Amino acid sequence: MSTLQPVRGTHDLLAEDSLRHRKVIDTVRDISGRYGFDEIETPIFERTEVFARTLGDTSDIVTKEMYTFEDKGGDSLTLRPENTAGVARAFISGGLAQSLPLKFTYQGSMFRYERPQKGRLRQFHQTGAEILGVEGPLADIEIIALGSHYLEALGVRDKTVLELNSLGDTESRAAYRDMLVNYFRSHLDQLSEDSRERLERNPLRILDSKDQGDRDIIENAPLISDSFNDYSRDFFDAVKQGLDVAKVEYTLSPRLVRGLDYYCHTAFEFTTTELGAQGALVAGGRYDGLIKQMGGPPTPGVGWAAGIERLAMMIDEPEGRARPIAMVPLGTEAEIKALSLTQHLRQGGFSIELGYSGNMKKRMKRANNVDAVACVILGEDELAKDVATVRNMETGDQVEVPLASLEDHLASYR
RNA sequence: GUGGCCGUAGCUCAGUUGGUUAGAGCGCCUGGUUGUGGUCCAGGAGGCCGGGGGUUCAAAUCCCCUCGGCCACCCCA
């Protein structure tokens, strides 16, 4: 491999891609701000235990997807594969338990060692939102409403479906897990190889298997709602009612699950059919057990994460920079004058492209390439008369404008 | 980690059963225009045919390995 190739699954972000990412990020800042969320930025790497402990020793992320390395001090560090663990760690180590509830958003690079495919990279970007310290369903409702509002603001909500489920509380969930394992054990010989393995490691995951044989068995599997105790049922009902009141549409997905034990109650995904196999645009749920499991004070949490690349592929092409006005000076004296005018105009709010070199033809060509609306031509003739020639790049019309009124004249191009 | 398809100019691609100096369009550069872009005309630069090995008189073309891309599985945002 050439060392000048980008590392597999990484990308340079240029031009339109960059604009798309920026829109996705700017929008989450705007919308989450209205919901009272503050931005948090945690380190891009953490001690390996932060992820190993929160994600579970058997999860795929921990067993095969982490970028783990030893630093010069001998510590095992890992590039973050997701950000909830980092936020939880920041919460614990920063002693933030006294200022609950907390509402955070974040945005940044995540790293997973996977085979790249559509909507999946090794270095990718996520934005997310977390509410810490709220036990009741209002936090679930608000975090989902935020996700929905965010997708609306990006213009993609109508291309998504909000899938909603509840995993119940710890008691309900444990009861369900037992029922489910028993059920699948009785059909062991009909399960796919993958699912037989999942039965040991992560039985709930069998529910979203894509294997047709599995699906036939899953069809008749017990539903988690059958195992709900009163509290879990009430909680879920409250979430559903709240979403109705907030006018957030959803469909119930009784097979939507989260594998790890600290997840409970609400699980949801905003999914699309437009991105091939990677349908999840925004996914999240409640994780009341996480912070305690990490060694912090028992603190409930709900949140979601969204794939920025995936959203960037879905949105309409954003507008770029405003079209500039190009300065076209001819000769050293004119260049100095142009520099002075350029800075003055920029201070006044204009976008000015100052050509760096070349004869007039070259500078005009450059002006055209940067899609200038107009050119301000400054040559010897103009300097002598204390004027500038302003060329409208659409019509080709040119007028001489006294330098004193140049700014007023250019105002029509803004 | 597994599987399918694919790597030829900056970009998008053509290249016959293996056969001389590997092509096109777009873009780029120069000139037609000593102070005028975008259109037009003329000319030009630019390729280790992803990399390595093999078969052959001869390889962009066939075989093997490898790196990368796309898509899917696994898993996930």
Tab-separated table of C-alpha atoms (C1' of nucleotides) in Angstrom:
chain	number	residue	atom	x	y	z
A	1	MET	CA	0.000	0.000	0.000
A	2	SER	CA	1.154	3.509	-0.691
A	3	THR	CA	1.739	5.381	2.521
A	4	LEU	CA	0.160	8.397	0.847
A	5	GLN	CA	-3.211	6.728	0.676
A	6	PRO	CA	-5.510	7.663	3.506
A	7	VAL	CA	-5.869	4.907	6.082
A	8	ARG	CA	-8.653	2.507	5.260
A	9	GLY	CA	-12.028	3.768	6.341
A	10	THR	CA	-10.844	7.366	6.802
A	11	HIS	CA	-11.724	10.279	4.582
A	12	ASP	CA	-10.687	13.831	3.863
A	13	LEU	CA	-13.607	16.152	4.210
A	14	LEU	CA	-13.641	18.663	1.383
A	15	ALA	CA	-15.913	21.037	-0.421
A	16	GLU	CA	-19.500	19.828	-0.447
A	17	ASP	CA	-18.926	17.071	2.116
A	18	SER	CA	-17.518	19.606	4.491
A	19	LEU	CA	-20.543	21.855	4.040
A	20	ARG	CA	-22.867	18.954	4.641
A	21	HIS	CA	-21.136	17.989	7.865
A	22	ARG	CA	-21.189	21.550	9.031
A	23	LYS	CA	-24.903	21.826	8.465
A	24	VAL	CA	-25.509	18.642	10.430
A	25	ILE	CA	-23.420	19.959	13.320
A	26	ASP	CA	-24.724	23.528	13.259
A	27	THR	CA	-28.266	22.232	13.297
A	28	VAL	CA	-27.760	20.057	16.360
A	29	ARG	CA	-26.267	23.040	18.202
A	30	ASP	CA	-29.173	25.239	17.233
A	31	ILE	CA	-31.950	22.819	18.089
A	32	SER	CA	-30.450	21.325	21.249
A	33	GLY	CA	-29.821	24.844	22.519
A	34	ARG	CA	-33.541	25.468	22.417
A	35	TYR	CA	-33.999	22.434	24.642
A	36	GLY	CA	-31.473	23.742	27.134
A	37	PHE	CA	-28.607	21.437	26.288
A	38	ASP	CA	-25.001	22.492	26.798
A	39	GLU	CA	-22.140	21.252	24.741
A	40	ILE	CA	-19.603	18.876	26.248
A	41	GLU	CA	-16.337	17.856	24.689
A	42	THR	CA	-14.613	14.862	26.181
A	43	PRO	CA	-11.195	13.508	25.179
A	44	ILE	CA	-10.921	11.568	21.977
A	45	PHE	CA	-9.255	8.735	23.891
A	46	GLU	CA	-9.815	7.297	27.332
A	47	ARG	CA	-8.284	4.567	29.416
A	48	THR	CA	-9.357	1.307	27.854
A	49	GLU	CA	-11.339	0.260	30.944
A	50	VAL	CA	-13.765	3.137	30.402
A	51	PHE	CA	-15.076	1.446	27.291
A	52	ALA	CA	-14.349	-2.160	28.203
A	53	ARG	CA	-16.346	-1.890	31.378
A	54	THR	CA	-19.295	0.032	30.014
A	55	LEU	CA	-19.693	-1.829	26.773
A	56	GLY	CA	-19.257	-5.285	28.272
A	57	ASP	CA	-16.503	-7.781	27.660
A	58	THR	CA	-18.484	-9.741	25.125
A	59	SER	CA	-19.752	-6.944	22.916
A	60	ASP	CA	-18.446	-6.778	19.392
A	61	ILE	CA	-17.187	-3.280	19.922
A	62	VAL	CA	-14.926	-4.365	22.739
A	63	THR	CA	-13.833	-7.703	21.343
A	64	LYS	CA	-12.939	-6.639	17.831
A	65	GLU	CA	-13.615	-3.028	17.009
A	66	MET	CA	-11.575	-0.885	19.381
A	67	TYR	CA	-8.446	1.018	18.440
A	68	THR	CA	-6.444	0.211	21.536
A	69	PHE	CA	-2.801	1.106	22.096
A	70	GLU	CA	-0.316	1.430	24.884
A	71	ASP	CA	1.108	4.887	25.460
A	72	LYS	CA	4.678	5.588	26.498
A	73	GLY	CA	3.730	5.440	30.146
A	74	GLY	CA	2.453	1.904	29.704
A	75	ASP	CA	-1.247	2.750	30.036
A	76	SER	CA	-3.714	1.032	27.773
A	77	LEU	CA	-5.689	3.702	25.958
A	78	THR	CA	-8.501	3.438	23.428
A	79	LEU	CA	-9.786	5.790	20.756
A	80	ARG	CA	-13.424	6.331	21.681
A	81	PRO	CA	-15.800	4.041	19.762
A	82	GLU	CA	-18.769	6.014	21.094
A	83	ASN	CA	-19.215	8.913	23.465
A	84	THR	CA	-21.713	7.975	26.161
A	85	ALA	CA	-18.992	6.263	28.177
A	86	GLY	CA	-16.832	9.371	27.950
A	87	VAL	CA	-19.668	11.602	29.099
A	88	ALA	CA	-20.394	9.247	31.998
A	89	ARG	CA	-16.722	9.238	32.943
A	90	ALA	CA	-16.622	13.045	32.815
A	91	PHE	CA	-19.713	13.123	35.008
A	92	ILE	CA	-18.065	10.919	37.605
A	93	SER	CA	-14.565	12.368	37.576
A	94	GLY	CA	-15.851	15.938	37.457
A	95	GLY	CA	-18.103	15.411	40.453
A	96	LEU	CA	-21.094	16.681	38.517
A	97	ALA	CA	-23.601	14.726	40.588
A	98	GLN	CA	-24.415	17.829	42.581
A	99	SER	CA	-25.732	19.788	39.631
A	100	LEU	CA	-28.295	17.311	38.340
A	101	PRO	CA	-30.139	17.186	36.117
A	102	LEU	CA	-27.675	17.748	33.290
A	103	LYS	CA	-28.288	17.984	29.584
A	104	PHE	CA	-25.376	17.606	27.222
A	105	THR	CA	-24.797	17.435	23.510
A	106	TYR	CA	-21.563	16.478	21.868
A	107	GLN	CA	-20.163	16.055	18.431
A	108	GLY	CA	-16.925	14.577	17.181
A	109	SER	CA	-14.913	11.707	15.764
A	110	MET	CA	-15.425	8.108	16.832
A	111	PHE	CA	-13.285	5.151	15.855
A	112	ARG	CA	-14.227	1.572	15.152
A	113	TYR	CA	-12.128	-1.051	13.428
A	114	GLU	CA	-14.688	-2.362	10.951
A	115	ARG	CA	-14.920	-3.125	7.270
A	116	PRO	CA	-16.041	0.100	5.652
A	117	GLN	CA	-19.288	0.153	3.709
A	118	LYS	CA	-22.075	2.575	2.968
A	119	GLY	CA	-22.646	4.756	6.018
A	120	ARG	CA	-19.859	3.055	7.918
A	121	LEU	CA	-16.282	4.200	8.362
A	122	ARG	CA	-13.394	3.559	10.719
A	123	GLN	CA	-13.157	7.170	11.688
A	124	PHE	CA	-16.641	8.559	11.640
A	125	HIS	CA	-18.520	11.344	13.337
A	126	GLN	CA	-21.362	11.284	15.754
A	127	THR	CA	-23.421	13.882	17.424
A	128	GLY	CA	-25.409	12.967	20.477
A	129	ALA	CA	-27.527	14.153	23.352
A	130	GLU	CA	-27.698	12.900	26.925
A	131	ILE	CA	-29.909	13.742	29.900
A	132	LEU	CA	-28.466	12.690	33.238
A	133	GLY	CA	-30.229	12.469	36.556
A	134	VAL	CA	-33.886	12.264	35.570
A	135	GLU	CA	-35.740	9.167	36.664
A	136	GLY	CA	-39.119	9.912	35.164
A	137	PRO	CA	-40.350	9.454	31.594
A	138	LEU	CA	-40.325	13.168	30.826
A	139	ALA	CA	-36.620	12.915	30.048
A	140	ASP	CA	-37.264	10.089	27.590
A	141	ILE	CA	-39.981	12.122	25.937
A	142	GLU	CA	-37.822	15.187	25.683
A	143	ILE	CA	-34.786	13.405	24.334
A	144	ILE	CA	-36.887	11.743	21.632
A	145	ALA	CA	-38.651	15.013	20.832
A	146	LEU	CA	-35.249	16.618	20.448
A	147	GLY	CA	-34.168	13.896	18.034
A	148	SER	CA	-37.343	14.297	16.034
A	149	HIS	CA	-37.070	18.078	15.984
A	150	TYR	CA	-33.453	17.804	14.903
A	151	LEU	CA	-34.344	15.581	11.949
A	152	GLU	CA	-37.146	17.974	11.016
A	153	ALA	CA	-34.716	20.873	11.036
A	154	LEU	CA	-32.450	18.908	8.721
A	155	GLY	CA	-35.380	18.236	6.438
A	156	VAL	CA	-35.174	14.443	6.748
A	157	ARG	CA	-37.735	13.599	9.398
A	158	ASP	CA	-40.295	12.605	6.746
A	159	LYS	CA	-37.810	10.090	5.357
A	160	THR	CA	-37.534	8.366	8.723
A	161	VAL	CA	-39.628	6.269	11.025
A	162	LEU	CA	-39.319	6.455	14.795
A	163	GLU	CA	-39.271	2.903	16.076
A	164	LEU	CA	-40.068	2.646	19.748
A	165	ASN	CA	-39.906	-0.086	22.332
A	166	SER	CA	-39.394	-0.583	26.027
A	167	LEU	CA	-37.092	-3.069	27.683
A	168	GLY	CA	-38.751	-2.617	31.075
A	169	ASP	CA	-36.904	-2.210	34.322
A	170	THR	CA	-34.232	-4.573	35.605
A	171	GLU	CA	-36.751	-6.994	37.065
A	172	SER	CA	-38.928	-7.149	33.957
A	173	ARG	CA	-35.951	-7.416	31.742
A	174	ALA	CA	-34.385	-10.273	33.682
A	175	ALA	CA	-37.677	-12.161	33.669
A	176	TYR	CA	-37.993	-11.654	29.955
A	177	ARG	CA	-34.485	-12.763	29.308
A	178	ASP	CA	-35.147	-16.058	31.069
A	179	MET	CA	-38.333	-16.616	29.118
A	180	LEU	CA	-36.618	-15.848	25.899
A	181	VAL	CA	-33.643	-18.114	26.523
A	182	ASN	CA	-35.980	-20.969	27.379
A	183	TYR	CA	-37.994	-20.363	24.254
A	184	PHE	CA	-34.983	-20.305	21.963
A	185	ARG	CA	-33.433	-23.325	23.697
A	186	SER	CA	-36.506	-25.281	22.725
A	187	HIS	CA	-35.863	-24.333	19.118
A	188	LEU	CA	-32.111	-24.613	19.260
A	189	ASP	CA	-31.767	-26.908	16.257
A	190	GLN	CA	-33.650	-24.455	14.054
A	191	LEU	CA	-31.572	-21.417	14.973
A	192	SER	CA	-28.814	-20.090	12.740
A	193	GLU	CA	-25.256	-20.532	13.847
A	194	ASP	CA	-24.957	-16.813	14.612
A	195	SER	CA	-28.032	-16.910	16.759
A	196	ARG	CA	-26.898	-19.971	18.685
A	197	GLU	CA	-23.868	-17.984	19.643
A	198	ARG	CA	-26.002	-14.977	20.496
A	199	LEU	CA	-28.035	-17.197	22.793
A	200	GLU	CA	-24.993	-17.469	25.047
A	201	ARG	CA	-23.685	-13.949	24.763
A	202	ASN	CA	-26.597	-11.718	24.066
A	203	PRO	CA	-29.943	-13.480	23.671
A	204	LEU	CA	-32.040	-10.341	23.114
A	205	ARG	CA	-30.064	-9.719	19.962
A	206	ILE	CA	-31.562	-12.781	18.327
A	207	LEU	CA	-34.749	-10.762	18.019
A	208	ASP	CA	-33.336	-8.584	15.274
A	209	SER	CA	-31.589	-11.338	13.342
A	210	LYS	CA	-31.848	-11.020	9.576
A	211	ASP	CA	-31.745	-14.770	9.024
A	212	GLN	CA	-35.042	-15.961	7.557
A	213	GLY	CA	-35.047	-19.196	9.569
A	214	ASP	CA	-34.516	-17.212	12.752
A	215	ARG	CA	-37.289	-14.838	11.821
A	216	ASP	CA	-39.808	-17.640	11.601
A	217	ILE	CA	-38.933	-18.681	15.126
A	218	ILE	CA	-38.824	-15.107	16.388
A	219	GLU	CA	-42.329	-14.667	15.050
A	220	ASN	CA	-43.706	-16.737	17.893
A	221	ALA	CA	-41.214	-15.709	20.560
A	222	PRO	CA	-42.592	-14.150	23.734
A	223	LEU	CA	-42.835	-10.366	23.733
A	224	ILE	CA	-41.103	-8.256	26.298
A	225	SER	CA	-44.361	-6.487	27.067
A	226	ASP	CA	-45.670	-9.805	28.396
A	227	SER	CA	-43.016	-9.618	31.115
A	228	PHE	CA	-43.610	-6.029	32.200
A	229	ASN	CA	-44.353	-5.360	35.818
A	230	ASP	CA	-46.699	-2.477	36.652
A	231	TYR	CA	-43.958	0.104	36.934
A	232	SER	CA	-42.484	-0.776	33.540
A	233	ARG	CA	-45.866	-0.726	31.876
A	234	ASP	CA	-46.786	2.626	33.409
A	235	PHE	CA	-43.460	4.067	32.438
A	236	PHE	CA	-43.827	3.013	28.829
A	237	ASP	CA	-47.409	4.246	28.694
A	238	ALA	CA	-46.285	7.631	29.974
A	239	VAL	CA	-43.612	7.842	27.293
A	240	LYS	CA	-46.094	7.002	24.576
A	241	GLN	CA	-48.642	9.500	25.868
A	242	GLY	CA	-45.988	12.174	26.138
A	243	LEU	CA	-44.919	11.617	22.553
A	244	ASP	CA	-48.532	11.905	21.457
A	245	VAL	CA	-48.870	15.195	23.305
A	246	ALA	CA	-45.591	16.445	21.835
A	247	LYS	CA	-46.848	15.352	18.422
A	248	VAL	CA	-43.967	13.017	17.753
A	249	GLU	CA	-45.059	10.142	15.548
A	250	TYR	CA	-43.749	6.663	16.263
A	251	THR	CA	-44.367	3.044	15.497
A	252	LEU	CA	-44.048	0.347	18.102
A	253	SER	CA	-41.265	-2.142	17.406
A	254	PRO	CA	-41.528	-4.931	19.949
A	255	ARG	CA	-38.331	-6.558	18.661
A	256	LEU	CA	-36.159	-3.462	18.980
A	257	VAL	CA	-33.623	-4.237	21.685
A	258	ARG	CA	-30.387	-3.172	23.304
A	259	GLY	CA	-27.999	-5.894	24.305
A	260	LEU	CA	-26.216	-4.460	27.296
A	261	ASP	CA	-27.548	-4.910	30.792
A	262	TYR	CA	-27.544	-1.301	31.857
A	263	TYR	CA	-30.136	-0.401	29.227
A	264	CYS	CA	-33.694	-0.320	30.457
A	265	HIS	CA	-37.099	1.081	29.594
A	266	THR	CA	-37.115	3.200	26.464
A	267	ALA	CA	-35.258	2.074	23.351
A	268	PHE	CA	-35.737	3.896	20.058
A	269	GLU	CA	-34.305	4.394	16.617
A	270	PHE	CA	-35.049	6.840	13.858
A	271	THR	CA	-34.503	4.662	10.808
A	272	THR	CA	-34.524	5.194	7.077
A	273	THR	CA	-34.697	2.864	4.126
A	274	GLU	CA	-32.599	5.189	1.971
A	275	LEU	CA	-29.138	4.238	3.169
A	276	GLY	CA	-28.891	0.558	2.317
A	277	ALA	CA	-28.119	-1.699	5.230
A	278	GLN	CA	-27.298	1.141	7.621
A	279	GLY	CA	-30.778	2.334	8.410
A	280	ALA	CA	-30.247	3.787	11.870
A	281	LEU	CA	-29.843	7.545	11.724
A	282	VAL	CA	-30.435	8.357	15.352
A	283	ALA	CA	-30.516	5.638	17.993
A	284	GLY	CA	-30.753	5.737	21.723
A	285	GLY	CA	-32.379	4.700	24.930
A	286	ARG	CA	-32.333	4.783	28.683
A	287	TYR	CA	-29.266	3.579	30.532
A	288	ASP	CA	-30.018	3.868	34.243
A	289	GLY	CA	-27.410	1.302	35.259
A	290	LEU	CA	-24.445	2.686	33.389
A	291	ILE	CA	-22.977	5.268	35.721
A	292	LYS	CA	-23.296	3.008	38.719
A	293	GLN	CA	-21.645	0.203	36.800
A	294	MET	CA	-18.726	2.491	36.067
A	295	GLY	CA	-18.266	3.164	39.748
A	296	GLY	CA	-20.169	6.423	40.036
A	297	PRO	CA	-23.210	7.357	42.104
A	298	PRO	CA	-26.338	5.595	40.803
A	299	THR	CA	-27.605	8.089	38.245
A	300	PRO	CA	-30.225	7.548	35.580
A	301	GLY	CA	-29.584	8.618	32.003
A	302	VAL	CA	-31.226	8.745	28.587
A	303	GLY	CA	-29.638	9.696	25.315
A	304	TRP	CA	-29.118	9.131	21.663
A	305	ALA	CA	-26.344	9.216	19.133
A	306	ALA	CA	-26.588	10.113	15.460
A	307	GLY	CA	-24.223	9.300	12.620
A	308	ILE	CA	-23.124	12.554	11.027
A	309	GLU	CA	-22.008	10.901	7.767
A	310	ARG	CA	-25.353	9.191	7.484
A	311	LEU	CA	-27.258	12.401	8.054
A	312	ALA	CA	-24.942	14.255	5.681
A	313	MET	CA	-25.928	11.821	2.934
A	314	MET	CA	-29.611	12.451	3.550
A	315	ILE	CA	-29.853	16.221	3.594
A	316	ASP	CA	-30.271	18.522	0.618
A	317	GLU	CA	-27.142	20.206	-0.630
A	318	PRO	CA	-26.423	23.163	1.652
A	319	GLU	CA	-25.569	26.574	0.295
A	320	GLY	CA	-21.918	27.464	0.230
A	321	ARG	CA	-20.263	30.756	0.957
A	322	ALA	CA	-21.711	33.946	-0.391
A	323	ARG	CA	-20.436	34.750	-3.874
A	324	PRO	CA	-17.477	37.089	-3.514
A	325	ILE	CA	-16.460	40.269	-5.254
A	326	ALA	CA	-13.037	39.886	-6.861
A	327	MET	CA	-10.331	42.545	-6.745
A	328	VAL	CA	-8.308	42.775	-9.941
A	329	PRO	CA	-5.302	45.058	-9.442
A	330	LEU	CA	-2.767	45.642	-12.189
A	331	GLY	CA	0.700	46.677	-11.134
A	332	THR	CA	2.418	47.043	-7.793
A	333	GLU	CA	0.895	50.367	-6.906
A	334	ALA	CA	-2.584	49.068	-7.662
A	335	GLU	CA	-1.974	45.939	-5.616
A	336	ILE	CA	-1.241	48.015	-2.550
A	337	LYS	CA	-4.331	50.115	-3.142
A	338	ALA	CA	-6.383	46.951	-3.674
A	339	LEU	CA	-5.164	45.445	-0.432
A	340	SER	CA	-6.227	48.523	1.432
A	341	LEU	CA	-9.650	48.575	-0.252
A	342	THR	CA	-10.084	44.839	0.287
A	343	GLN	CA	-9.562	45.065	4.016
A	344	HIS	CA	-11.840	48.065	4.268
A	345	LEU	CA	-14.623	46.281	2.373
A	346	ARG	CA	-14.243	43.087	4.375
A	347	GLN	CA	-14.574	45.102	7.558
A	348	GLY	CA	-17.751	46.461	6.026
A	349	GLY	CA	-19.122	42.953	5.613
A	350	PHE	CA	-18.265	42.197	1.985
A	351	SER	CA	-16.740	38.905	0.818
A	352	ILE	CA	-13.712	39.862	-1.207
A	353	GLU	CA	-11.451	37.590	-3.208
A	354	LEU	CA	-8.045	39.172	-3.638
A	355	GLY	CA	-6.158	37.677	-6.559
A	356	TYR	CA	-2.577	36.892	-5.620
A	357	SER	CA	-0.763	37.033	-8.928
A	358	GLY	CA	-0.960	37.010	-12.686
A	359	ASN	CA	-1.904	39.294	-15.492
A	360	MET	CA	-5.381	40.568	-15.974
A	361	LYS	CA	-6.580	37.591	-17.955
A	362	LYS	CA	-5.458	35.216	-15.272
A	363	ARG	CA	-7.035	37.252	-12.543
A	364	MET	CA	-10.317	37.487	-14.426
A	365	LYS	CA	-10.289	33.756	-14.953
A	366	ARG	CA	-9.682	33.237	-11.282
A	367	ALA	CA	-12.549	35.589	-10.494
A	368	ASN	CA	-14.758	33.494	-12.694
A	369	ASN	CA	-13.619	30.279	-11.049
A	370	VAL	CA	-14.491	31.527	-7.580
A	371	ASP	CA	-17.909	32.501	-8.953
A	372	ALA	CA	-17.467	36.210	-8.295
A	373	VAL	CA	-20.549	38.386	-8.767
A	374	ALA	CA	-18.428	41.337	-9.776
A	375	CYS	CA	-14.828	42.442	-10.296
A	376	VAL	CA	-13.227	45.621	-9.080
A	377	ILE	CA	-10.557	46.478	-11.627
A	378	LEU	CA	-7.760	48.788	-10.555
A	379	GLY	CA	-5.178	49.721	-13.162
A	380	GLU	CA	-3.058	52.739	-13.931
A	381	ASP	CA	-5.925	54.568	-15.632
A	382	GLU	CA	-8.171	54.073	-12.644
A	383	LEU	CA	-5.530	55.104	-10.135
A	384	ALA	CA	-4.862	58.267	-12.072
A	385	LYS	CA	-8.549	59.190	-11.950
A	386	ASP	CA	-9.139	57.905	-8.416
A	387	VAL	CA	-11.823	55.499	-9.626
A	388	ALA	CA	-12.297	51.764	-9.988
A	389	THR	CA	-13.857	49.900	-12.871
A	390	VAL	CA	-16.567	47.600	-11.607
A	391	ARG	CA	-17.501	44.736	-13.904
A	392	ASN	CA	-20.723	42.849	-13.441
A	393	MET	CA	-19.719	39.242	-14.065
A	394	GLU	CA	-23.172	38.169	-15.129
A	395	THR	CA	-23.829	40.827	-17.744
A	396	GLY	CA	-20.291	41.942	-18.535
A	397	ASP	CA	-21.333	45.571	-18.039
A	398	GLN	CA	-18.615	47.850	-16.689
A	399	VAL	CA	-18.869	51.189	-14.965
A	400	GLU	CA	-16.331	53.559	-13.518
A	401	VAL	CA	-16.997	54.306	-9.882
A	402	PRO	CA	-15.197	56.937	-7.788
A	403	LEU	CA	-13.315	55.188	-4.992
A	404	ALA	CA	-15.134	57.350	-2.472
A	405	SER	CA	-18.457	55.783	-3.399
A	406	LEU	CA	-17.200	52.271	-4.180
A	407	GLU	CA	-18.660	50.739	-1.036
A	408	ASP	CA	-22.107	52.180	-1.765
A	409	HIS	CA	-21.944	50.999	-5.335
A	410	LEU	CA	-20.946	47.462	-4.357
A	411	ALA	CA	-23.811	47.227	-1.881
A	412	SER	CA	-26.064	46.169	-4.759
A	413	TYR	CA	-23.990	42.984	-5.136
A	414	ARG	CA	-24.507	41.780	-1.599
B	1	G	C1'	-13.434	-11.651	10.517
B	2	U	C1'	-16.537	-13.713	5.824
B	3	G	C1'	-18.460	-13.045	0.754
B	4	G	C1'	-19.455	-10.502	-4.190
B	5	C	C1'	-18.034	-6.643	-7.646
B	6	C	C1'	-14.110	-3.221	-8.922
B	7	G	C1'	-8.847	-0.290	-9.227
B	8	U	C1'	-6.348	2.800	-16.582
B	9	A	C1'	-4.619	10.944	-16.845
B	10	G	C1'	-6.728	15.714	-11.543
B	11	C	C1'	-12.244	13.699	-12.476
B	12	U	C1'	-15.714	10.271	-15.276
B	13	C	C1'	-14.630	6.336	-18.269
B	14	A	C1'	-13.092	3.397	-23.247
B	15	G	C1'	-9.212	-0.030	-24.399
B	16	U	C1'	-11.216	-6.289	-29.273
B	17	U	C1'	-9.070	-13.450	-28.996
B	18	G	C1'	-2.471	-11.025	-24.925
B	19	G	C1'	0.468	-7.846	-30.282
B	20	U	C1'	4.044	-1.707	-32.050
B	21	U	C1'	4.525	5.118	-29.526
B	22	A	C1'	-2.415	3.400	-23.949
B	23	G	C1'	-7.272	6.771	-25.832
B	24	A	C1'	-11.859	10.121	-25.182
B	25	G	C1'	-14.755	13.800	-22.613
B	26	C	C1'	-14.348	17.244	-18.712
B	27	G	C1'	-10.620	19.943	-16.078
B	28	C	C1'	-5.562	22.229	-16.360
B	29	C	C1'	-1.680	25.213	-19.201
B	30	U	C1'	-0.352	28.384	-23.629
B	31	G	C1'	-1.842	31.309	-27.733
B	32	G	C1'	-5.799	33.845	-30.741
B	33	U	C1'	-6.844	39.244	-27.048
B	34	U	C1'	0.437	44.079	-24.529
B	35	G	C1'	-6.233	45.865	-19.552
B	36	U	C1'	-11.061	41.544	-19.561
B	37	G	C1'	-13.549	35.889	-17.232
B	38	G	C1'	-17.559	32.762	-18.591
B	39	U	C1'	-18.703	31.077	-25.024
B	40	C	C1'	-15.593	29.929	-29.530
B	41	C	C1'	-10.926	28.427	-32.251
B	42	A	C1'	-5.735	26.425	-32.356
B	43	G	C1'	-2.001	24.044	-29.687
B	44	G	C1'	0.189	21.682	-25.196
B	45	A	C1'	1.248	19.246	-20.597
B	46	G	C1'	-0.315	15.246	-17.858
B	47	G	C1'	-0.215	7.641	-17.114
B	48	C	C1'	5.328	2.744	-13.146
B	49	C	C1'	-2.760	0.811	-16.400
B	50	G	C1'	-3.035	0.541	-7.459
B	51	G	C1'	1.676	-2.323	-5.717
B	52	G	C1'	4.627	-6.979	-5.911
B	53	G	C1'	5.550	-11.663	-8.067
B	54	G	C1'	4.570	-15.279	-12.047
B	55	U	C1'	3.233	-17.290	-17.185
B	56	U	C1'	4.756	-15.675	-22.229
B	57	C	C1'	8.838	-13.958	-27.736
B	58	A	C1'	5.231	-10.226	-25.945
B	59	A	C1'	0.797	-8.424	-20.243
B	60	A	C1'	-3.504	-2.686	-18.921
B	61	U	C1'	-5.352	-7.595	-20.787
B	62	C	C1'	-3.979	-14.344	-18.126
B	63	C	C1'	-2.560	-16.501	-12.881
B	64	C	C1'	-1.109	-15.739	-7.575
B	65	C	C1'	-0.305	-12.460	-3.472
B	66	U	C1'	-1.076	-7.728	-1.430
B	67	C	C1'	-3.137	-2.695	-0.669
B	68	G	C1'	-7.368	0.158	-1.582
B	69	G	C1'	-12.674	1.282	-3.112
B	70	C	C1'	-17.885	-0.068	-3.336
B	71	C	C1'	-21.776	-3.344	-1.581
B	72	A	C1'	-23.563	-7.123	1.705
B	73	C	C1'	-22.999	-10.436	6.243
B	74	C	C1'	-21.513	-9.804	11.398
B	75	C	C1'	-22.289	-5.533	14.251
B	76	C	C1'	-23.697	-0.782	14.606
B	77	A	C1'	-24.524	5.681	14.204
